[in-house]
PDB file of C-alpha atoms in Angstrom:
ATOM      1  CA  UNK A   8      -3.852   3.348 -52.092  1.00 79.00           C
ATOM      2  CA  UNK A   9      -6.766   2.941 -50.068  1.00 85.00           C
ATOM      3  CA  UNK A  10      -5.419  -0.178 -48.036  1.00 85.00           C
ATOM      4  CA  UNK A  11      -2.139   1.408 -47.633  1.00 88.00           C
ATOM      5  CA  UNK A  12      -4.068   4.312 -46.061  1.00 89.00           C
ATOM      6  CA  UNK A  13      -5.638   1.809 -43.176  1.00 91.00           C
ATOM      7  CA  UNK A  14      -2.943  -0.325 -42.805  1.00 92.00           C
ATOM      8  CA  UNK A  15       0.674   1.721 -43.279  1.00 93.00           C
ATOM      9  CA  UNK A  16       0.967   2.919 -39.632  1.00 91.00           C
ATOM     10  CA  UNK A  17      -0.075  -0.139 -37.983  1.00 92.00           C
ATOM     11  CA  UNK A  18       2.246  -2.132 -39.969  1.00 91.00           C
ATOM     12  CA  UNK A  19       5.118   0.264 -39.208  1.00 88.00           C
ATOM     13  CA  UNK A  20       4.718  -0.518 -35.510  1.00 85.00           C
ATOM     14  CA  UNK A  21       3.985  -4.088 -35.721  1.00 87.00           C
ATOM     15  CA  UNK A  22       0.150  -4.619 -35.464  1.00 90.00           C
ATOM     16  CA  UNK A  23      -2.578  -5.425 -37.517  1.00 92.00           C
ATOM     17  CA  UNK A  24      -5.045  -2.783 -38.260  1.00 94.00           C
ATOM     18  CA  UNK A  25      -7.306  -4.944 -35.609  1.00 95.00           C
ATOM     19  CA  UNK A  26      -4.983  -4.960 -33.083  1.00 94.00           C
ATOM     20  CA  UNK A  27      -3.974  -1.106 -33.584  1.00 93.00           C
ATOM     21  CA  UNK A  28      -7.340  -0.320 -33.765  1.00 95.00           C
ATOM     22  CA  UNK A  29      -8.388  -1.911 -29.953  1.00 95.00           C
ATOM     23  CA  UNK A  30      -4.858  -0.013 -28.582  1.00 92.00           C
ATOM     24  CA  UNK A  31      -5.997   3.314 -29.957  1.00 94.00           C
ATOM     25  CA  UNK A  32      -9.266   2.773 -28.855  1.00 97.00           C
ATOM     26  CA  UNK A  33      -8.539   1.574 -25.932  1.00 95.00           C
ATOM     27  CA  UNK A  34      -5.694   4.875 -25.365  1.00 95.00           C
ATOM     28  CA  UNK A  35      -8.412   7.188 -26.603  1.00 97.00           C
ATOM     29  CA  UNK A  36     -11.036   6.307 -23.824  1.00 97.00           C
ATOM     30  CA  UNK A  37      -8.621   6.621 -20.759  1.00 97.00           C
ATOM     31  CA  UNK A  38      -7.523  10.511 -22.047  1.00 97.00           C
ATOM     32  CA  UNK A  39     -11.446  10.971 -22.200  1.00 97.00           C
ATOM     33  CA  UNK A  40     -11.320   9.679 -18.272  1.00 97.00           C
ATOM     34  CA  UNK A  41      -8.117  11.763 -17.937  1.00 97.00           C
ATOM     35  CA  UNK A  42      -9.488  15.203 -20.025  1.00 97.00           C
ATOM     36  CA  UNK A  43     -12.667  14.317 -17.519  1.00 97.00           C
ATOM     37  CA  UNK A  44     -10.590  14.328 -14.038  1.00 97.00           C
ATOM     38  CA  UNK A  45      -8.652  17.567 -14.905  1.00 97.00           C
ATOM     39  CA  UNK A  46     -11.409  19.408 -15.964  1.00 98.00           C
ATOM     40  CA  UNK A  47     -13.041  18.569 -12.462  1.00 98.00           C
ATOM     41  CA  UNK A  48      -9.940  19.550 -10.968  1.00 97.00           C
ATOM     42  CA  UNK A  49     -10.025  22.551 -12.639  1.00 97.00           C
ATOM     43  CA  UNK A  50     -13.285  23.547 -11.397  1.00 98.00           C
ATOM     44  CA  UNK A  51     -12.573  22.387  -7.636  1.00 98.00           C
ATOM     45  CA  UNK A  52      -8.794  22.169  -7.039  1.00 97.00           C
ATOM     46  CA  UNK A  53      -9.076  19.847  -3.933  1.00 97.00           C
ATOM     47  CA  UNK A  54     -10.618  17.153  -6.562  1.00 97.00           C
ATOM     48  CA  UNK A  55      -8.536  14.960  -8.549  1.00 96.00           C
ATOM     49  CA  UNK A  56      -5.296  15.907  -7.618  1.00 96.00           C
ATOM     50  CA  UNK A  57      -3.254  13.055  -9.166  1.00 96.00           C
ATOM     51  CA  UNK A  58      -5.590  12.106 -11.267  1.00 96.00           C
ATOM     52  CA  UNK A  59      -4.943  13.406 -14.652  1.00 94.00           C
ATOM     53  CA  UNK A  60      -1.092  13.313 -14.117  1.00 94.00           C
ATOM     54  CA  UNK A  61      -1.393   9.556 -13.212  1.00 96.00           C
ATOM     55  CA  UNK A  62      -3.374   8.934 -16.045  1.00 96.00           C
ATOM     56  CA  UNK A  63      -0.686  10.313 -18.834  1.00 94.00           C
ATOM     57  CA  UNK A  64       2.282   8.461 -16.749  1.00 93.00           C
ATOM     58  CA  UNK A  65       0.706   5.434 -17.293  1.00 94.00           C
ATOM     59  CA  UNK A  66       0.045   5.768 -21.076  1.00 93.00           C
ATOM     60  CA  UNK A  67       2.843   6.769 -21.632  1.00 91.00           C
ATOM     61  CA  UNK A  68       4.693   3.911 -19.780  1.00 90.00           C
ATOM     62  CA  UNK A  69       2.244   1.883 -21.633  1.00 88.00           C
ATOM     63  CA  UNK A  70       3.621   3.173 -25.278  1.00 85.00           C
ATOM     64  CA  UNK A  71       7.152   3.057 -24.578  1.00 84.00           C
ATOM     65  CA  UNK A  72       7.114  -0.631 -22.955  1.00 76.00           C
ATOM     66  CA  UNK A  73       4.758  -1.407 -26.125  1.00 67.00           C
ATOM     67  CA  UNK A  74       6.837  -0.082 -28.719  1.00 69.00           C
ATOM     68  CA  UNK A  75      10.065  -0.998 -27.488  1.00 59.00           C
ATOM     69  CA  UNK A  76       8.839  -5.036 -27.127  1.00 57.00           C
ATOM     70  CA  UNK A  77       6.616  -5.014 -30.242  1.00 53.00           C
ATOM     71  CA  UNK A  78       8.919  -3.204 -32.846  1.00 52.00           C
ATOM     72  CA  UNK A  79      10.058  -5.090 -35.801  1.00 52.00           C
ATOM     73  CA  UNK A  80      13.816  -5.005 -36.965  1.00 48.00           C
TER      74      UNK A  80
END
């Protein structure tokens, strides 16, 4: 019960819980950078523009090219 609770998900989409853990990790601290650039934007418009937009295009092209190669039939 308690493995399946660390290792379910990351098995599902075709990673250890190592490997799932460094992409989540990894995903977590660039929406900190992101969450970071739009608040500054919010607080002075002319700032950071692009910045938080950019940021969630390129996770997300991240995911998708990641779960489309790595998926398991």
């Amino acid at each position: 019960m308690i493995k399946r609770l660390f290792t379910a998900h990351p098995t599902s989409v075709g990673e250890s819980y190592g490997e799932h853990f460094r992409h989540a990790l990894a995903f977590s601290a660039t929406m900190f950078v992101g969450a970071a650039a739009c608040l500054v934007h919010a607080l002075i418009p002319s700032m950071c523009q692009r910045t938080g937009s950019g940021i969630i295009a390129r996770l997300h092209d991240r995911m998708v090219v990641n779960r489309t190669t790595t998926r398991q039939p």
